[in-house]
Amino acid sequence: MQLEFPLELRQGTVPQSLIRASFPAIYRLDADLGTVKTQKIIGLIEDGYLWKREHTERKSLTANEYFNYCKIAYIAARSEGELFDENLSGRELYRMFADGRDDGLLQIDGDSNKEFSDWIDHRHPLRRTGGHPWEIKRGGNTTHISLVVYRPTYSQNERYVVELHGESLGRMAETVRMFLAIHEAGLPISIANAEAVRKRLLAQDTVGIIPAHVSYHRANQRFRKDQDVFEVMHYKDIGRYKRRVTPFITWEALPILRPLDS
C-alpha cells in the first residue's frame, strides 16, 4: 500500500545538499552572504566563540546602548534601495524600522542603567506589555528580525544577553550581516540557534517534503527538531528532477488503517 500511495500526499525529508546540487538556480544563503562572511560566521560557531559568556553577555545596558546596537544592525543589513541617513541616531532609526509597539522602551531615560534594568524586569512604571519591543525590522509573524535582550538563566537580576533572531530564509542573510557587524564593532552579541545557522550555510540540514494539501506557512514545525528542517517544499516542486531526488527522500511511514468495527 505504501508503494501505491501518491507521493504528492506523503511527508518526508531530503538532504539539502542534494536539493542545492540539483537546482542550480535555487537561492543559496551562502552565496547571498559571500565567501568571506560565510566563512567568518562558520568559524565563530565552530570555534565555540558564542559559548563564552564574555562574547555574548553584558554587565550593564541602557536604552541608548541598545539603540546603538540597532543602528549598527540597520546599516549592515541595508538592502538595495533602502535609503536612510546614516547620521541618524539609533533611536531615530529604531523609530523608522521597528514594529512600533515598543512597550515604553522609547520613553525611559536612554542613559540610565537602572531604568533599563527596571524596564526589562517589568518594574518600571512606563513598562507596558503586549508589544514587540525587540522586533527591530518589521515583518510577518515568522519573517521579522528581532534583537532580543534577556537575562541569562543563571543570573535573573544582573547581566544581559543580546541576541539576534531572524530564522526565516528570507531574513537569515540580513540577520547574519547584522550579527557580524555588531561582532566587528567589539560588542557582545549572540545569534539564535547558532548551530542551525552553521548547518544551513553548509547544506547539512534537510528539506521537508510536505503533502500537497499542506500550506508552506510554519510547515517546518511538522518535523522533529532533530530532523533539522528549516525549509519545505511540495513533491511537485521537485519538477523534472524527481528521478534524481526521489530515491534519496526518507518518507515517513503511513498510518496503519484499521477497519471500523461493525
PDB file of C-alpha atoms in Angstrom, residues 57-63 65-66 69 112-114 116-117 149 151 158-162 187-188:
ATOM      1  CA  GLU A  57      26.683  38.970  27.664  1.00  0.00           C
ATOM      2  CA  ARG A  58      26.843  42.479  29.083  1.00  0.00           C
ATOM      3  CA  LYS A  59      27.120  43.510  32.716  1.00  0.00           C
ATOM      4  CA  SER A  60      25.055  46.649  32.103  1.00  0.00           C
ATOM      5  CA  LEU A  61      22.935  48.156  29.356  1.00  0.00           C
ATOM      6  CA  THR A  62      20.995  51.340  28.682  1.00  0.00           C
ATOM      7  CA  ALA A  63      18.274  52.011  26.145  1.00  0.00           C
ATOM      8  CA  GLU A  65      23.249  51.487  24.067  1.00  0.00           C
ATOM      9  CA  TYR A  66      20.580  49.094  22.809  1.00  0.00           C
ATOM     10  CA  TYR A  69      23.212  48.022  18.515  1.00  0.00           C
ATOM     11  CA  SER A 112      20.128  55.206  32.724  1.00  0.00           C
ATOM     12  CA  ASN A 113      21.314  51.690  33.505  1.00  0.00           C
ATOM     13  CA  LYS A 114      18.795  51.458  36.337  1.00  0.00           C
ATOM     14  CA  PHE A 116      16.631  49.903  31.569  1.00  0.00           C
ATOM     15  CA  SER A 117      17.126  47.272  34.264  1.00  0.00           C
ATOM     16  CA  VAL A 149      17.672  41.271  25.328  1.00  0.00           C
ATOM     17  CA  ARG A 151      18.616  37.825  31.496  1.00  0.00           C
ATOM     18  CA  GLU A 158      22.078  41.096  36.613  1.00  0.00           C
ATOM     19  CA  ARG A 159      23.783  40.791  33.226  1.00  0.00           C
ATOM     20  CA  TYR A 160      22.102  40.729  29.838  1.00  0.00           C
ATOM     21  CA  VAL A 161      22.255  38.523  26.766  1.00  0.00           C
ATOM     22  CA  VAL A 162      21.830  40.404  23.476  1.00  0.00           C
ATOM     23  CA  LEU A 187      30.118  44.425  21.230  1.00  0.00           C
ATOM     24  CA  PRO A 188      28.848  41.252  22.914  1.00  0.00           C
TER      25      PRO A 188
END
